[in-house]
mmCIF file of C-alpha atoms in Angstrom:
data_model
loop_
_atom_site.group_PDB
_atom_site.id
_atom_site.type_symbol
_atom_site.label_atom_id
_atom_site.label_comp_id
_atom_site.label_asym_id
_atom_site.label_seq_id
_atom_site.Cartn_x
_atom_site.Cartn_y
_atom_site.Cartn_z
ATOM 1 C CA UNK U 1 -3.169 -3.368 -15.255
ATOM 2 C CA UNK U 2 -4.317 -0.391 -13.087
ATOM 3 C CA UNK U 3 -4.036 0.343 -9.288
ATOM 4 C CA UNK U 4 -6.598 1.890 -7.226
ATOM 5 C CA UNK U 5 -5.031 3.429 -4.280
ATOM 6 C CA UNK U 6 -7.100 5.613 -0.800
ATOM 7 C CA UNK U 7 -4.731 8.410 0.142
ATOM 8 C CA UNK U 8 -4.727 11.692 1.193
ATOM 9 C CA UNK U 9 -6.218 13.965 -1.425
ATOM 10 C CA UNK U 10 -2.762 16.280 -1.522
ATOM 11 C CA UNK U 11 -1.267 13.287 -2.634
ATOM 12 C CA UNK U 12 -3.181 11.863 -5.509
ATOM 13 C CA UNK U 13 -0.682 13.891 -8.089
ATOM 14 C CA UNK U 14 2.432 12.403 -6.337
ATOM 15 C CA UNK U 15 0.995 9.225 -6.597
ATOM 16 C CA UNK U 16 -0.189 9.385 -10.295
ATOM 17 C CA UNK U 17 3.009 10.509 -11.468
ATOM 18 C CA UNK U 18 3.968 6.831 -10.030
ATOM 19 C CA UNK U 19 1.988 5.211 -12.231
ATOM 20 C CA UNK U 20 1.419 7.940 -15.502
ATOM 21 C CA UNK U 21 -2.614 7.166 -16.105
ATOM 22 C CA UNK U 22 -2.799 3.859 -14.749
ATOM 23 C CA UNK U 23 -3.307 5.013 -10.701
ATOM 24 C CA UNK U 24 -6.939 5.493 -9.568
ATOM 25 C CA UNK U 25 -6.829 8.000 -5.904
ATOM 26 C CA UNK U 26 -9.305 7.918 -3.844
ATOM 27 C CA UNK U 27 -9.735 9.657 -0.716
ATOM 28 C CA UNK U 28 -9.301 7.488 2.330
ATOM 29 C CA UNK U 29 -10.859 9.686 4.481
ATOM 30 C CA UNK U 30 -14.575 9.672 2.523
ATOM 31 C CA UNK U 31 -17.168 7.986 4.352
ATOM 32 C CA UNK U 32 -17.852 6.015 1.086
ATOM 33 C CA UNK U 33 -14.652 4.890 0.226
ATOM 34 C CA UNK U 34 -15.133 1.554 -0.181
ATOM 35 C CA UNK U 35 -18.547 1.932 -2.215
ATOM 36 C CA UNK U 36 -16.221 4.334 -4.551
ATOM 37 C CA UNK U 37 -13.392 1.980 -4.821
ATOM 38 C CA UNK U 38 -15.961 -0.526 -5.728
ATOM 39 C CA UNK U 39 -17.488 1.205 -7.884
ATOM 40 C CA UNK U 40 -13.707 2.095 -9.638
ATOM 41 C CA UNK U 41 -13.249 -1.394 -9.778
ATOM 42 C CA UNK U 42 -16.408 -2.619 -11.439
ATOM 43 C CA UNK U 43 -15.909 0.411 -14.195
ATOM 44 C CA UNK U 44 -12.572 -0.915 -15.285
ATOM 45 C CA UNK U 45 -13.913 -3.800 -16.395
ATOM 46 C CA UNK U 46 -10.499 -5.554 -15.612
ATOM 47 C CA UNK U 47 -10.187 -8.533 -13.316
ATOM 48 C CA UNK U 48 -8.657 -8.223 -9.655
ATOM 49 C CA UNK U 49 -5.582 -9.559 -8.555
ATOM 50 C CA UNK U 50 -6.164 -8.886 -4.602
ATOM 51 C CA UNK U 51 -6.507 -6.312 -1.715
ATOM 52 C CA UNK U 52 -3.647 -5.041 0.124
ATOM 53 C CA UNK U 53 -3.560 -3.156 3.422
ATOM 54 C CA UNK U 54 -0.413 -1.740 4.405
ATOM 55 C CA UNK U 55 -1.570 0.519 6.947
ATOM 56 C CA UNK U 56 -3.867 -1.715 9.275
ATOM 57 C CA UNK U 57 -5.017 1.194 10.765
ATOM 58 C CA UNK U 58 -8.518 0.882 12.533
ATOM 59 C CA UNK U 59 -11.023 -1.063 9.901
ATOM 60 C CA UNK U 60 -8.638 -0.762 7.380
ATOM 61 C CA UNK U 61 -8.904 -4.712 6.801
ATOM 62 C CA UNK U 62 -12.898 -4.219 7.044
ATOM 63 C CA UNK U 63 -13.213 -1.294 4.581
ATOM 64 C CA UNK U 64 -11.110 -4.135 2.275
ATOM 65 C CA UNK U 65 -13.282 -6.718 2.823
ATOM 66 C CA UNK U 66 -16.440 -4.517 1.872
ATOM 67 C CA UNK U 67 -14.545 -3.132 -1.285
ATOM 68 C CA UNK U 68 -14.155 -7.189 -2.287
ATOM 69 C CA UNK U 69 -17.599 -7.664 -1.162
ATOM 70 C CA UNK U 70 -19.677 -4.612 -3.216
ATOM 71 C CA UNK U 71 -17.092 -5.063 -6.102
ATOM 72 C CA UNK U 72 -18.424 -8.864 -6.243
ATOM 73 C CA UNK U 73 -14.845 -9.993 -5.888
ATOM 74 C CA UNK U 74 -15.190 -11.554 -1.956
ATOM 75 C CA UNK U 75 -13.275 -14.370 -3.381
ATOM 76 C CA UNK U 76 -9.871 -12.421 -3.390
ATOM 77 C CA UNK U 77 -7.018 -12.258 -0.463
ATOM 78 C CA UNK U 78 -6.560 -9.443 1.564
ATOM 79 C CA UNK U 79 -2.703 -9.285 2.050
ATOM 80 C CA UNK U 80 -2.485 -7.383 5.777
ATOM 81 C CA UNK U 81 0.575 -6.417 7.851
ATOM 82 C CA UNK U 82 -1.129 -7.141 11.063
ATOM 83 C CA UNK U 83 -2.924 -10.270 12.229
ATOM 84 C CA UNK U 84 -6.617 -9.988 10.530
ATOM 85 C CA UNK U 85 -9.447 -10.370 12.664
ATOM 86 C CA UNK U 86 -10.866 -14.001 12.667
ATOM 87 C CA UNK U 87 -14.272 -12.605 11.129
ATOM 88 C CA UNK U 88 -12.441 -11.885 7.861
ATOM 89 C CA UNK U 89 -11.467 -15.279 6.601
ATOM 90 C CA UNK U 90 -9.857 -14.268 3.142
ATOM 91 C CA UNK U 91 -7.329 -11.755 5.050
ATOM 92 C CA UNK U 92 -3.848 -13.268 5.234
ATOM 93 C CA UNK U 93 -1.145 -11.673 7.415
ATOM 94 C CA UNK U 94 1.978 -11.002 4.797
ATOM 95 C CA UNK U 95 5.149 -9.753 6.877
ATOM 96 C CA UNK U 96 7.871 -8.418 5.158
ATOM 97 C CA UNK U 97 10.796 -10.423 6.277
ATOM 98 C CA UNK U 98 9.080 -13.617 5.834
ATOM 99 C CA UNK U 99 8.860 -13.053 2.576
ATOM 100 C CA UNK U 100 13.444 -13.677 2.715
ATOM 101 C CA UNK U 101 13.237 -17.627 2.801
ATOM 102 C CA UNK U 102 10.403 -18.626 0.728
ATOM 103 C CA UNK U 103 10.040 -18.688 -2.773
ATOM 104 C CA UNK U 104 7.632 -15.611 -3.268
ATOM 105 C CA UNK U 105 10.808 -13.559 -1.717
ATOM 106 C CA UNK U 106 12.942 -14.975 -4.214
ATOM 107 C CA UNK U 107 10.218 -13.785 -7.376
ATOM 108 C CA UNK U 108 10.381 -10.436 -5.857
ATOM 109 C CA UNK U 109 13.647 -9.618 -4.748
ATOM 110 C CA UNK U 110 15.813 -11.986 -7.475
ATOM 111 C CA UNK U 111 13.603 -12.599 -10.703
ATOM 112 C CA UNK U 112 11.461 -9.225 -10.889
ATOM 113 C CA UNK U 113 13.132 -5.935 -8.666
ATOM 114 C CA UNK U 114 16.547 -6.079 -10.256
ATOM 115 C CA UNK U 115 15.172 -5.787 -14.014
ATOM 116 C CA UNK U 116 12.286 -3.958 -13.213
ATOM 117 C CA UNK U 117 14.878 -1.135 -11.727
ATOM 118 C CA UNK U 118 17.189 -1.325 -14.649
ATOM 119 C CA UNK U 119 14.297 -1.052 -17.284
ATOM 120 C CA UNK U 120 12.802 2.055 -14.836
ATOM 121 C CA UNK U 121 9.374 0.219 -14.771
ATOM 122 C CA UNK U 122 9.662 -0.094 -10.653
ATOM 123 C CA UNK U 123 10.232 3.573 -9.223
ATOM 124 C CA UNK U 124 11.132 3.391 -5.502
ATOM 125 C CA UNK U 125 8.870 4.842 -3.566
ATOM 126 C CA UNK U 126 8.315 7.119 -1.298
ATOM 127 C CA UNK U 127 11.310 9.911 -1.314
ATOM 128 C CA UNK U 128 13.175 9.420 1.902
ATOM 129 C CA UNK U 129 13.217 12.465 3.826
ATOM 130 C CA UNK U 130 16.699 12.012 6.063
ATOM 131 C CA UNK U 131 16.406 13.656 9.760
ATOM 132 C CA UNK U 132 19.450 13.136 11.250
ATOM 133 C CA UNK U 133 22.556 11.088 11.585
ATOM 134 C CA UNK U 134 22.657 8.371 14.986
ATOM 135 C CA UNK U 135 20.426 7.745 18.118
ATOM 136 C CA UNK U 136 19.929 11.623 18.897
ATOM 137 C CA UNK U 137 18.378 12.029 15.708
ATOM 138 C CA UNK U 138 15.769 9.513 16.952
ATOM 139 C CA UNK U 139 13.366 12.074 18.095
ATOM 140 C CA UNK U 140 13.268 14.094 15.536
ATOM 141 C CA UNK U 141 12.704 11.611 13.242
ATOM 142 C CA UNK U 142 9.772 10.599 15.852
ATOM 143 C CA UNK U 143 8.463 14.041 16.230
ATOM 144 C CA UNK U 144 8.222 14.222 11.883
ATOM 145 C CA UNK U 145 5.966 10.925 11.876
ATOM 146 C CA UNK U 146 3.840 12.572 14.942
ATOM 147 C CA UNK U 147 3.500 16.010 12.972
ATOM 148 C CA UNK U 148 2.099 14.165 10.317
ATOM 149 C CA UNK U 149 4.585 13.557 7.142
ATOM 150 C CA UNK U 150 2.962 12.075 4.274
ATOM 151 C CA UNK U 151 4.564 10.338 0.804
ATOM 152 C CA UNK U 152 8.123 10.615 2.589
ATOM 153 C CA UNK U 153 9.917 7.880 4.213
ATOM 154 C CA UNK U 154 11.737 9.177 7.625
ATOM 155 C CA UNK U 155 14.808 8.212 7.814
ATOM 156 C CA UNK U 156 17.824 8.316 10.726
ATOM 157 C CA UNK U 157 21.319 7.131 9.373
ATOM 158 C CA UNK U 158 23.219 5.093 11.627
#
C-alpha cells in the first residue's frame, strides 16, 4: 500500500522517512495539487482506500473531492474533521472521540495500535515539541502554532 500525502515541501524528507519508499509528497501549496495527486494516484496502478482531510482548512474537502473526481475514484469517502459542505455528498465528518464507543475505535485502538507499536510498523507521529509546564505556558505554546511550527506537535504539560 502507498500514501500520498500534500505538505509543505521542507517536510517531504520527514515524512518519507515515515513511510521508507512507500510516501508520495506533494506540495499543498501548488495550484495543481489535486491534478498531481491524481495523476500520482492513477500511476500507481493500486486501488484507493479513501480521502482524508485532517486539516479542513479552506477547500481542503473540495481539493479532495476533485482528487477523487480526476483520479476516477468519486466513489470513495472523504473522512473530514469538520462538518463537509452539503455539495460534497461522499464527505463524512470522522471526530476523534467518537471513534471511543463504536466498534471502528475498538479495531484501532485494541486489535491494530498495540501490535502495530510492538512490531515498530506504526511510528507515532509527529515529535512533540514540549513548551512549557501549566496554564502560563499556554501562550507560548499559542504563540509557536501562530509562528508557524510544522511536523511538531505543541505540547503544554499539566
Amino acid at each position: 500500500m502507498k500514501s500520498f500525502t500534500t505538505a509543505s515541501p521542507k517536510n517531504f524528507a520527514y515524512l518519507e522517512s515515515l513511510g521508507a519508499s512507500k510516501v508520495k509528497c506533494f506540495d499543498y501549496r501548488s495550484p495543481t495539487v489535486a491534478e498531481d495527486v491524481a495523476a500520482g494516484l492513477k500511476s500507481s496502478n493500486g486501488p484507493l482506500a479513501g480521502v482524508i482531510d485532517c486539516t479542513s482548512v479552506t477547500n481542503a474537502v473540495q481539493t479532495c473531492a476533485s482528487i477523487l473526481s480526476l483520479s476516477n475514484n468519486a466513489d470513495k469517502i472523504i473522512a473530514t474533521v469538520l462538518p463537509p459542505p452539503e455539495t460534497i455528498t461522499n464527505a463524512r465528518r470522522i471526530f476523534g472521540l467518537s471513534l471511543k464507543e463504536n466498534e471502528v475505535g475498538k479495531a484501532i485502538y485494541e486489535d491494530f495500535l498495540p501490535e502495530a507499536l510492538s512490531k515498530g510498523t506504526f511510528i507515532p507521529a509527529p515529535e512533540p515539541m514540549v513548551v512549557g509546564t501549566g496554564l502560563e505556558a499556554m501562550q507560548a505554546a499559542f504563540d509557536a502554532q501562530k509562528a508557524g511550527v510544522s511536523a511538531k506537535k505543541v505540547i503544554v504539560k499539566l
